[in-house]
Amino acid sequence: MMKFAWLLSIVACSSPPKPSTNSPTPTPPATASTATTVSEPPGLSNRAPAQQPPAPTCMKGEQSFSESRLEGDLLQLCSLENDVVDCWTFNLATNTWAPHDRHPYAPPQGTARVTVAGSTIKACMPDGSDCRSIAFSPAPKTDETADAWVNSDRSLVALLVGSQPIRVLDASGKQLSTIKGWPTAMSEPKTPAFFRQARFVGPALAAFIADTPVTSAIRLFEPRSGKKLGDVDAGRPMSDSVEPVALGPDQFAFVEFDTSAVVVQDVKTGRLVKRYALEGVEPAGYSVLVLAPDGKSLVAAQGSRILRLDLSTGKVARFPAPACPG
């Protein structure tokens, strides 16, 4: 089954749309304890209780979670179906599911962290504040799309215009390096494929290039010089719908698409550190991947279940959500 990620902003679980961001929004520990009810985490909804429809009590079939957020030990997950949003929480301290709320879908609100308009990149803090403008040239043509990603301190920008190479700029707009594409199964022989996106991962830049209609090959570069550091998972098809997850300053986890294996890459050297082949896990990709607050496990949402990978043993625990009868 192929995995397609929906990039939706939901009022009840607000976070910036994925193509416009370069960092997830996880934050630190709390607790909850029952599998049937939890107190409402702050900021998830601005609706008065009387305006909210009844919370979901079970999940119908497989889910694709379009939004997620980690607040302490509570992993908040929301899915969209027929303009209705169902939100749940999974308590990482007790490994239990609980309903959160159900509400109508609302159009995206707020300011994206990074936007491109004309020949100007606007880079904001994750909450949309302290925006900085970075001019570049030449400006994209009217029929060209333009996307940009920034590193954690906004001192570097990766700019992708149409099918061009990726350009790395500094905060003044000066071009530092050019990341050129390379041939894949999606391109003609000796012809570069097209880039899908880029992400700053610690000190490196991860360039995602199309290698099948639904996957990307990921190559790591030193952003200022453009020097190649290495290929993630030896160039195998990778999921490009799940953000790389930081396990340390220089180590990031990526998801292999065909097997749902998790690989840990040293992004400073480009070296593969470890590969977790998850036995019995369907090769269907994940809609969510986060590091647990204790730093000892990776937590993934795959369909209507949570998978918890113990980083020390490689063992996987499964926690299915409450299923509707029939």
Short mmCIF file of C-alpha atoms in Angstrom, two decimals:
data_model
loop_
_atom_site.label_atom_id
_atom_site.label_comp_id
_atom_site.label_asym_id
_atom_site.label_seq_id
_atom_site.Cartn_x
_atom_site.Cartn_y
_atom_site.Cartn_z
CA MET A 1 0.00 0.00 0.00
CA MET A 2 1.40 3.34 -0.99
CA LYS A 3 1.67 6.12 1.53
CA PHE A 4 0.52 9.60 0.60
CA ALA A 5 0.87 12.29 3.26
CA TRP A 6 -1.78 15.00 3.56
CA LEU A 7 -0.33 18.32 4.54
CA LEU A 8 -3.20 20.05 6.26
CA SER A 9 -3.31 22.69 9.00
CA ILE A 10 -6.04 21.96 11.51
CA VAL A 11 -7.25 24.51 14.04
CA ALA A 12 -7.44 21.85 16.74
CA CYS A 13 -3.86 20.60 16.13
CA SER A 14 -2.12 23.57 14.56
CA SER A 15 1.36 23.29 13.07
CA PRO A 16 2.81 24.80 9.86
CA PRO A 17 2.22 22.95 6.56
CA LYS A 18 5.07 20.63 5.83
CA PRO A 19 6.36 22.01 2.52
CA SER A 20 6.97 25.39 4.17
CA THR A 21 8.82 24.23 7.25
CA ASN A 22 12.14 22.68 8.03
CA SER A 23 11.59 21.44 11.56
CA PRO A 24 9.04 19.43 13.51
CA THR A 25 7.42 20.95 16.59
CA PRO A 26 7.95 18.43 19.42
CA THR A 27 8.17 19.75 23.07
CA PRO A 28 8.82 18.19 26.63
CA PRO A 29 7.17 15.77 29.40
CA ALA A 30 3.70 15.44 31.09
CA THR A 31 1.42 12.55 32.01
CA ALA A 32 -2.05 11.13 31.55
CA SER A 33 -3.33 7.79 32.68
CA THR A 34 -6.62 6.50 31.31
CA ALA A 35 -7.51 4.91 28.01
CA THR A 36 -10.95 6.53 27.88
CA THR A 37 -10.48 10.18 28.74
CA VAL A 38 -7.78 12.82 29.12
CA SER A 39 -7.89 16.45 30.13
CA GLU A 40 -7.56 18.78 27.17
CA PRO A 41 -3.93 19.74 26.50
CA PRO A 42 -3.55 23.54 26.20
CA GLY A 43 -3.71 25.10 22.76
CA LEU A 44 -5.32 22.19 20.94
CA SER A 45 -8.66 23.90 20.41
CA ASN A 46 -10.15 27.35 20.77
CA ARG A 47 -13.74 26.12 20.67
CA ALA A 48 -16.01 26.35 23.68
CA PRO A 49 -16.94 22.86 24.96
CA ALA A 50 -20.58 23.35 24.00
CA GLN A 51 -19.59 23.91 20.36
CA GLN A 52 -17.63 20.67 20.01
CA PRO A 53 -19.26 17.54 18.61
CA PRO A 54 -18.81 14.35 20.68
CA ALA A 55 -15.26 13.03 20.63
CA PRO A 56 -14.63 9.85 18.60
CA THR A 57 -14.91 6.60 20.53
CA CYS A 58 -13.31 4.26 17.99
CA MET A 59 -11.46 4.28 14.67
CA LYS A 60 -13.01 3.04 11.45
CA GLY A 61 -10.42 1.09 9.49
CA GLU A 62 -6.93 2.39 8.77
CA GLN A 63 -6.12 6.03 9.46
CA SER A 64 -3.75 8.50 7.86
CA PHE A 65 -2.90 11.13 10.43
CA SER A 66 -2.54 14.50 8.77
CA GLU A 67 -1.36 16.34 11.87
CA SER A 68 0.61 15.39 14.95
CA ARG A 69 2.20 17.12 17.91
CA LEU A 70 4.16 15.86 20.89
CA GLU A 71 3.46 17.65 24.18
CA GLY A 72 5.33 15.94 26.98
CA ASP A 73 4.23 12.30 27.03
CA LEU A 74 1.08 13.00 25.00
CA LEU A 75 1.34 12.38 21.25
CA GLN A 76 -1.60 14.19 19.67
CA LEU A 77 -2.85 12.76 16.36
CA CYS A 78 -5.54 14.09 14.02
CA SER A 79 -7.07 12.61 10.87
CA LEU A 80 -9.40 14.17 8.31
CA GLU A 81 -12.33 12.47 6.59
CA ASN A 82 -15.22 14.16 4.77
CA ASP A 83 -14.41 17.59 6.26
CA VAL A 84 -14.50 16.19 9.81
CA VAL A 85 -11.37 16.04 11.96
CA ASP A 86 -10.95 13.34 14.61
CA CYS A 87 -8.21 13.90 17.18
CA TRP A 88 -6.75 11.35 19.60
CA THR A 89 -3.91 11.25 22.10
CA PHE A 90 -1.49 8.42 22.71
CA ASN A 91 0.09 8.50 26.16
CA LEU A 92 3.74 7.46 25.88
CA ALA A 93 4.01 6.95 29.66
CA THR A 94 1.20 4.37 29.75
CA ASN A 95 1.02 3.27 26.08
CA THR A 96 -2.72 4.00 25.98
CA TRP A 97 -5.01 5.70 23.48
CA ALA A 98 -7.64 8.29 24.44
CA PRO A 99 -10.10 10.34 22.37
CA HIS A 100 -9.48 14.06 22.30
CA ASP A 101 -12.10 15.79 20.15
CA ARG A 102 -14.00 15.91 16.86
CA HIS A 103 -14.56 19.12 14.93
CA PRO A 104 -15.25 20.41 11.40
CA TYR A 105 -12.24 21.05 9.21
CA ALA A 106 -11.20 24.71 9.14
CA PRO A 107 -8.99 26.34 6.46
CA PRO A 108 -5.33 26.84 7.39
CA GLN A 109 -4.60 29.82 9.64
CA GLY A 110 -1.43 31.54 10.77
CA THR A 111 1.87 32.30 9.09
CA ALA A 112 4.08 29.70 7.46
CA ARG A 113 7.62 29.68 8.77
CA VAL A 114 9.27 30.11 5.35
CA THR A 115 7.66 31.59 2.26
CA VAL A 116 8.91 32.80 -1.12
CA ALA A 117 7.28 35.75 -2.90
CA GLY A 118 8.91 37.22 -5.99
CA SER A 119 12.62 37.51 -5.23
CA THR A 120 12.22 37.61 -1.43
CA ILE A 121 12.34 34.78 1.10
CA LYS A 122 10.57 35.45 4.41
CA ALA A 123 11.95 33.30 7.22
CA CYS A 124 10.14 33.38 10.57
CA MET A 125 10.48 31.66 13.91
CA PRO A 126 8.42 28.43 14.22
CA ASP A 127 5.58 30.40 15.87
CA GLY A 128 5.50 32.86 12.96
CA SER A 129 7.23 35.69 14.85
CA ASP A 130 10.49 37.63 14.23
CA CYS A 131 10.29 37.31 10.44
CA ARG A 132 13.36 38.19 8.37
CA SER A 133 13.46 39.02 4.67
CA ILE A 134 16.19 37.63 2.43
CA ALA A 135 16.47 38.95 -1.12
CA PHE A 136 17.80 36.75 -3.92
CA SER A 137 18.14 36.90 -7.68
CA PRO A 138 17.10 36.13 -10.29
CA ALA A 139 13.43 36.04 -9.35
CA PRO A 140 11.48 32.91 -10.37
CA LYS A 141 9.57 33.08 -13.64
CA THR A 142 5.80 33.37 -13.40
CA ASP A 143 5.34 29.66 -14.21
CA GLU A 144 8.00 28.43 -11.75
CA THR A 145 7.34 27.25 -8.22
CA ALA A 146 9.75 28.28 -5.48
CA ASP A 147 10.32 26.71 -2.06
CA ALA A 148 12.85 27.45 0.66
CA TRP A 149 14.05 25.84 3.90
CA VAL A 150 16.18 27.34 6.66
CA ASN A 151 18.50 25.89 9.27
CA SER A 152 17.82 26.21 13.00
CA ASP A 153 19.31 29.68 13.46
CA ARG A 154 18.19 30.95 10.01
CA SER A 155 21.77 31.64 8.96
CA LEU A 156 21.42 29.36 5.91
CA VAL A 157 18.67 28.98 3.32
CA ALA A 158 18.16 26.21 0.76
CA LEU A 159 16.25 27.58 -2.24
CA LEU A 160 14.60 25.37 -4.87
CA VAL A 161 13.12 27.06 -7.94
CA GLY A 162 11.27 24.85 -10.41
CA SER A 163 13.49 22.03 -11.69
CA GLN A 164 16.73 23.94 -11.07
CA PRO A 165 19.54 22.83 -8.76
CA ILE A 166 19.23 23.72 -5.06
CA ARG A 167 20.97 26.96 -4.14
CA VAL A 168 22.32 27.50 -0.63
CA LEU A 169 22.28 31.15 0.49
CA ASP A 170 23.42 32.91 3.63
CA ALA A 171 21.19 35.28 5.62
CA SER A 172 22.16 38.20 3.36
CA GLY A 173 21.09 36.35 0.21
CA LYS A 174 24.65 35.62 -0.96
CA GLN A 175 24.91 32.30 -2.77
CA LEU A 176 27.32 29.90 -1.07
CA SER A 177 26.93 26.67 -3.05
CA THR A 178 24.88 24.85 -5.66
CA ILE A 179 23.55 21.30 -5.17
CA LYS A 180 23.10 19.66 -8.54
CA GLY A 181 20.80 16.73 -9.21
CA TRP A 182 21.86 13.25 -10.31
CA PRO A 183 20.26 10.52 -12.47
CA THR A 184 17.77 8.12 -10.85
CA ALA A 185 15.22 5.59 -12.10
CA MET A 186 12.84 8.55 -12.57
CA SER A 187 15.08 10.25 -15.15
CA GLU A 188 16.65 9.52 -18.50
CA PRO A 189 20.17 8.04 -18.44
CA LYS A 190 22.79 10.69 -17.62
CA THR A 191 19.99 13.20 -16.98
CA PRO A 192 19.44 14.58 -13.46
CA ALA A 193 16.13 13.81 -11.78
CA PHE A 194 14.15 16.62 -10.11
CA PHE A 195 14.45 17.60 -6.47
CA ARG A 196 11.35 17.27 -4.31
CA GLN A 197 12.56 19.12 -1.23
CA ALA A 198 15.50 19.81 1.08
CA ARG A 199 15.94 19.73 4.84
CA PHE A 200 18.68 20.99 7.12
CA VAL A 201 19.63 18.11 9.42
CA GLY A 202 22.08 19.28 12.06
CA PRO A 203 25.18 20.60 10.23
CA ALA A 204 24.20 19.00 6.90
CA LEU A 205 21.69 19.56 4.13
CA ALA A 206 19.57 16.59 3.05
CA ALA A 207 18.49 16.83 -0.60
CA PHE A 208 15.47 14.69 -1.57
CA ILE A 209 15.44 13.71 -5.26
CA ALA A 210 12.67 11.75 -7.02
CA ASP A 211 13.63 8.13 -7.63
CA THR A 212 10.13 6.60 -7.97
CA PRO A 213 6.70 8.28 -8.25
CA VAL A 214 6.24 8.05 -4.46
CA THR A 215 9.74 7.94 -2.97
CA SER A 216 12.97 9.94 -2.91
CA ALA A 217 16.65 9.14 -2.68
CA ILE A 218 18.29 11.32 -0.02
CA ARG A 219 21.84 12.64 -0.31
CA LEU A 220 23.69 14.57 2.38
CA PHE A 221 25.80 17.65 1.62
CA GLU A 222 27.94 20.13 3.50
CA PRO A 223 25.77 23.17 2.78
CA ARG A 224 28.37 25.95 2.58
CA SER A 225 30.70 24.14 0.19
CA GLY A 226 28.21 21.81 -1.53
CA LYS A 227 30.51 18.84 -0.83
CA LYS A 228 28.76 15.46 -0.94
CA LEU A 229 28.87 13.64 2.41
CA GLY A 230 27.01 10.43 1.58
CA ASP A 231 23.75 8.78 0.56
CA VAL A 232 21.17 7.93 3.22
CA ASP A 233 20.71 4.15 3.45
CA ALA A 234 23.05 3.63 0.48
CA GLY A 235 20.61 5.41 -1.85
CA ARG A 236 17.60 3.15 -1.25
CA PRO A 237 14.08 4.58 -1.83
CA MET A 238 13.16 6.60 1.26
CA SER A 239 9.93 8.07 2.58
CA ASP A 240 9.79 11.80 1.93
CA SER A 241 6.55 12.30 3.86
CA VAL A 242 8.14 11.88 7.30
CA GLU A 243 10.51 14.48 8.73
CA PRO A 244 14.00 13.20 9.65
CA VAL A 245 14.13 12.84 13.44
CA ALA A 246 17.09 14.12 15.45
CA LEU A 247 18.51 11.50 17.83
CA GLY A 248 21.50 13.67 18.74
CA PRO A 249 23.42 16.66 17.33
CA ASP A 250 24.76 14.68 14.34
CA GLN A 251 22.55 11.60 14.18
CA PHE A 252 19.16 11.53 12.44
CA ALA A 253 16.62 8.78 11.79
CA PHE A 254 15.12 8.29 8.32
CA VAL A 255 12.47 5.82 7.09
CA GLU A 256 13.06 3.40 4.24
CA PHE A 257 9.86 3.28 2.19
CA ASP A 258 9.76 -0.27 0.81
CA THR A 259 10.28 -2.02 4.15
CA SER A 260 9.49 0.69 6.73
CA ALA A 261 12.98 0.08 8.14
CA VAL A 262 14.44 2.89 10.21
CA VAL A 263 18.02 3.94 9.48
CA VAL A 264 20.22 6.13 11.64
CA GLN A 265 22.69 8.27 9.73
CA ASP A 266 25.60 10.36 10.98
CA VAL A 267 24.87 13.51 9.01
CA LYS A 268 28.25 15.09 9.74
CA THR A 269 30.22 12.27 8.14
CA GLY A 270 27.50 10.78 5.91
CA ARG A 271 28.08 7.38 7.52
CA LEU A 272 25.28 4.88 8.15
CA VAL A 273 25.27 4.20 11.92
CA LYS A 274 22.52 1.60 12.29
CA ARG A 275 19.65 0.05 10.39
CA TYR A 276 16.59 -1.29 12.21
CA ALA A 277 14.81 -3.92 10.10
CA LEU A 278 11.38 -3.96 11.76
CA GLU A 279 10.19 -7.56 11.62
CA GLY A 280 6.48 -8.03 10.97
CA VAL A 281 5.93 -4.37 10.13
CA GLU A 282 4.13 -3.75 6.84
CA PRO A 283 6.07 -1.79 4.21
CA ALA A 284 3.45 0.95 4.16
CA GLY A 285 5.32 3.90 5.58
CA TYR A 286 4.44 6.04 8.57
CA SER A 287 2.32 9.14 8.92
CA VAL A 288 4.20 10.14 12.11
CA LEU A 289 7.68 9.50 13.51
CA VAL A 290 8.90 11.10 16.75
CA LEU A 291 11.53 10.49 19.42
CA ALA A 292 9.97 9.66 22.81
CA PRO A 293 10.75 12.22 25.55
CA ASP A 294 12.99 9.73 27.35
CA GLY A 295 15.14 9.44 24.21
CA LYS A 296 15.05 5.63 24.38
CA SER A 297 12.52 4.83 21.67
CA LEU A 298 11.17 6.02 18.34
CA VAL A 299 7.39 6.16 18.07
CA ALA A 300 5.64 5.78 14.72
CA ALA A 301 2.00 5.89 13.68
CA GLN A 302 1.24 3.38 10.94
CA GLY A 303 -2.41 3.12 10.05
CA SER A 304 -4.46 2.79 13.24
CA ARG A 305 -1.61 1.60 15.42
CA ILE A 306 1.37 2.94 17.27
CA LEU A 307 4.71 1.20 16.78
CA ARG A 308 7.35 1.78 19.43
CA LEU A 309 10.95 0.93 18.48
CA ASP A 310 13.33 0.35 21.39
CA LEU A 311 16.59 1.90 20.19
CA SER A 312 18.75 -0.28 22.42
CA THR A 313 17.25 -3.67 21.53
CA GLY A 314 15.63 -3.03 18.13
CA LYS A 315 12.40 -4.67 19.35
CA VAL A 316 9.04 -3.25 18.28
CA ALA A 317 5.93 -3.02 20.48
CA ARG A 318 2.51 -2.51 18.86
CA PHE A 319 -0.45 -0.63 20.34
CA PRO A 320 -3.62 -0.71 18.18
CA ALA A 321 -6.17 2.05 18.57
CA PRO A 322 -9.75 1.26 19.72
CA ALA A 323 -11.44 -0.19 16.60
CA CYS A 324 -15.07 0.30 15.67
CA PRO A 325 -17.17 -2.91 15.55
CA GLY A 326 -17.52 -4.59 12.20
#
